[in-house]
Short mmCIF file of C-alpha atoms in Angstrom, two decimals:
data_model
loop_
_atom_site.label_atom_id
_atom_site.label_comp_id
_atom_site.label_asym_id
_atom_site.label_seq_id
_atom_site.Cartn_x
_atom_site.Cartn_y
_atom_site.Cartn_z
CA MET A 211 81.96 121.53 157.92
CA ASP A 212 83.85 123.05 154.97
CA LEU A 213 82.61 126.62 154.43
CA PHE A 214 84.41 126.84 151.10
CA SER A 215 83.31 123.52 149.63
CA HIS A 216 81.90 125.29 146.58
CA GLN A 217 85.40 126.54 145.68
CA PRO A 218 87.48 124.31 143.43
CA LYS A 219 90.31 122.72 145.34
CA ALA A 220 93.59 124.47 144.80
CA GLU A 221 96.18 122.31 143.15
CA THR A 222 99.29 121.98 145.18
CA ALA A 223 102.43 122.53 143.21
CA THR A 224 105.08 119.95 143.81
CA LEU A 225 108.64 121.08 143.72
CA PRO A 226 111.09 118.99 141.75
CA ALA A 227 112.78 116.41 143.94
CA THR A 228 116.28 117.41 144.90
CA GLU A 229 117.54 114.04 143.78
CA HIS A 230 117.02 115.13 140.16
CA GLN A 231 118.83 118.43 140.40
CA THR A 232 122.13 118.63 138.57
CA HIS A 233 125.20 119.95 140.32
CA ALA A 234 128.70 120.87 139.25
CA VAL A 235 131.25 119.38 141.63
CA PHE A 236 134.78 120.69 141.16
CA ALA A 237 138.03 121.63 142.84
CA GLU A 238 140.27 124.56 141.99
CA LEU A 239 143.95 123.75 142.45
CA SER A 240 146.74 126.32 142.18
CA LEU A 241 149.53 123.87 141.40
CA PRO A 242 151.44 123.05 138.21
CA PHE A 243 149.24 120.75 136.16
CA GLU A 244 151.93 118.05 136.02
CA GLU A 245 151.70 117.75 139.82
CA ILE A 246 147.90 117.55 139.69
CA TRP A 247 147.98 114.83 137.04
CA GLN A 248 150.67 112.84 138.85
CA GLY A 249 148.79 113.14 142.15
CA PHE A 250 145.58 111.94 140.51
CA THR A 251 147.05 109.00 138.61
CA ALA A 252 150.35 107.91 140.18
CA TYR A 253 149.37 108.47 143.80
CA THR A 254 145.75 107.31 143.75
CA HIS A 255 146.56 104.80 146.50
CA LEU A 256 147.34 107.71 148.85
CA TRP A 257 144.10 109.62 148.41
CA TRP A 258 141.39 107.14 147.33
CA PRO A 259 138.75 107.08 150.12
CA GLN A 260 139.07 104.09 152.44
CA GLN A 261 135.27 103.64 152.47
CA LEU A 262 135.48 102.75 148.77
CA ARG A 263 138.16 100.11 149.22
CA GLN A 264 137.51 96.45 149.88
CA GLU A 265 140.30 96.50 152.47
CA PRO A 266 141.53 99.66 154.26
CA THR A 267 145.20 99.01 153.44
CA SER A 268 144.78 98.02 149.81
CA HIS A 269 146.56 99.80 146.96
CA ILE A 270 144.33 101.56 144.40
CA GLU A 271 145.65 102.24 140.90
CA ILE A 272 144.17 104.21 138.01
CA SER A 273 145.89 103.37 134.75
CA SER A 274 145.12 103.88 131.09
CA GLU A 275 143.30 100.53 131.12
CA TYR A 276 141.71 99.94 134.51
CA LEU A 277 140.90 100.86 138.09
CA LEU A 278 142.55 98.17 140.17
CA GLU A 279 142.68 97.34 143.87
CA GLN A 280 145.49 95.18 145.22
CA ASN A 281 145.46 93.86 148.79
CA GLU A 282 148.47 93.25 151.03
CA ASP A 283 148.69 89.63 149.84
CA GLY A 284 149.15 90.79 146.26
CA GLU A 285 145.69 89.70 145.11
CA SER A 286 144.19 92.10 142.59
CA THR A 287 140.56 93.02 142.04
CA LEU A 288 139.46 94.81 138.91
CA LEU A 289 137.08 97.56 140.09
CA GLY A 290 136.47 99.04 136.67
CA GLN A 291 137.66 99.86 133.19
CA THR A 292 139.30 103.10 132.15
CA VAL A 293 137.46 104.21 129.03
CA HIS A 294 139.44 107.43 128.46
CA TYR A 295 142.80 108.41 129.96
CA VAL A 296 144.02 111.63 128.37
CA PRO A 297 146.45 113.79 130.38
CA GLY A 298 145.24 117.37 130.65
CA ASP A 299 141.75 116.39 129.54
CA VAL A 300 139.77 113.49 130.99
CA VAL A 301 139.84 110.23 132.94
CA ALA A 302 136.59 108.32 132.41
CA LEU A 303 135.85 105.16 134.40
CA ARG A 304 133.18 102.48 134.14
CA PHE A 305 132.77 100.50 137.37
CA HIS A 306 132.10 96.75 137.61
CA GLU A 307 128.87 95.84 139.36
CA GLU A 308 130.31 92.74 141.04
CA THR A 309 133.54 94.22 142.43
CA ALA A 310 132.56 97.88 142.98
CA PRO A 311 128.80 97.69 143.70
CA ASP A 312 128.52 101.07 145.48
CA LEU A 313 130.34 102.92 142.70
CA HIS A 314 128.41 101.08 140.01
CA ALA A 315 125.08 101.80 141.71
CA ALA A 316 125.85 105.52 142.00
CA PHE A 317 127.37 105.78 138.51
CA PRO A 318 125.83 103.05 136.33
CA ASN A 319 126.87 104.93 133.17
CA GLY A 320 130.36 105.72 134.43
CA LEU A 321 132.16 108.65 136.01
CA SER A 322 134.41 111.21 134.34
CA PHE A 323 137.01 113.51 135.81
CA THR A 324 137.74 116.45 133.52
CA PHE A 325 140.77 118.68 133.83
CA ASP A 326 140.97 122.33 132.79
CA ILE A 327 144.58 123.41 132.90
CA GLY A 328 145.09 126.78 134.55
CA ASP A 329 147.94 129.22 134.18
CA ALA A 330 149.79 131.77 136.29
CA THR A 331 146.57 133.74 136.85
CA LEU A 332 143.93 131.00 136.95
CA PRO A 333 143.86 127.74 138.92
CA SER A 334 143.44 124.36 137.28
CA ILE A 335 139.99 122.85 137.71
CA VAL A 336 139.16 119.18 138.25
CA GLU A 337 135.45 118.49 137.74
CA VAL A 338 133.44 115.31 138.17
CA SER A 339 130.54 114.34 135.89
CA THR A 340 128.35 111.27 135.57
CA GLY A 341 128.70 109.31 132.38
CA ILE A 342 131.60 108.82 130.01
CA LEU A 343 132.91 112.06 128.55
CA ALA A 344 135.08 111.73 125.45
CA PRO A 345 138.36 113.64 125.19
CA ARG A 346 138.00 117.22 123.93
CA GLU A 347 134.58 116.44 122.57
CA ILE A 348 132.73 118.29 125.29
CA SER A 349 130.29 120.48 123.43
CA ALA A 350 128.45 123.46 124.87
CA ASP A 351 125.31 121.35 125.33
CA ALA A 352 127.07 118.36 126.91
CA GLU A 353 125.46 116.91 130.03
CA LEU A 354 128.06 117.88 132.61
CA GLY A 355 127.63 117.61 136.33
CA LEU A 356 126.03 115.11 138.65
CA ALA A 357 122.33 114.33 138.90
CA GLY A 358 120.91 112.99 142.12
CA GLU A 359 122.02 113.14 145.72
CA PRO A 360 123.74 109.72 145.97
CA ALA A 361 125.92 110.41 142.92
CA ARG A 362 126.68 113.98 143.98
CA GLY A 363 127.56 112.98 147.53
CA LEU A 364 129.84 110.14 146.49
CA ALA A 365 131.56 112.19 143.79
CA GLU A 366 132.05 115.04 146.24
CA HIS A 367 133.59 112.57 148.71
CA ILE A 368 136.04 111.23 146.09
CA LEU A 369 137.04 114.67 144.80
CA SER A 370 137.38 116.06 148.34
CA ALA A 371 139.83 113.27 149.20
CA PHE A 372 141.89 114.11 146.13
CA ALA A 373 141.78 117.87 146.81
CA ARG A 374 142.90 117.33 150.43
CA PHE A 375 145.78 115.17 149.22
CA MET A 376 146.83 117.98 146.87
CA GLY A 377 146.89 120.42 149.79
CA LYS A 378 143.50 122.04 149.28
CA THR A 379 142.07 122.44 152.76
CA GLN A 380 138.74 123.89 151.69
CA ALA A 381 135.99 121.58 150.53
CA VAL A 382 135.31 121.18 146.86
CA LYS A 383 132.80 123.52 145.30
CA VAL A 384 129.27 122.45 144.50
CA GLU A 385 127.03 124.60 142.32
CA GLU A 386 123.54 123.92 141.09
CA LEU A 387 123.31 123.85 137.29
#
């Protein structure tokens, strides 16, 4: 028997699902920017996570035109297109659904890596955001960051691999926006 049946039922407030929260995922690197850029673009094959390769020993390349994977037999697979490739600013990638299904599923609108060049007193910052960010057109109200747990987790995994390669032993930073 409900003694308080005459009382209106209290509405239960539902908290927003964590999958819709937006997070900033970034790494602070205290190295000359030229080294950071070269590590990111010229040495991608040394840091790109093995779980995101079709074969563990394949060579991954980010160029001004594409994201490419080449296996030991020399066969190449186009994983995605490079939409923007601006040193000191942004690398924006759009993944192919057929050849990079996990990346495409997590980032259907693309993935951008933005670079803030530091100086002698401040580290350089590499940040990951969903979507395609245009060079130097990031306005104050731009949608930066990563929404949803799958995208955040995968982006954090990619950026952590890069940061470790660049000698950063601490994990990347994640902040709720």
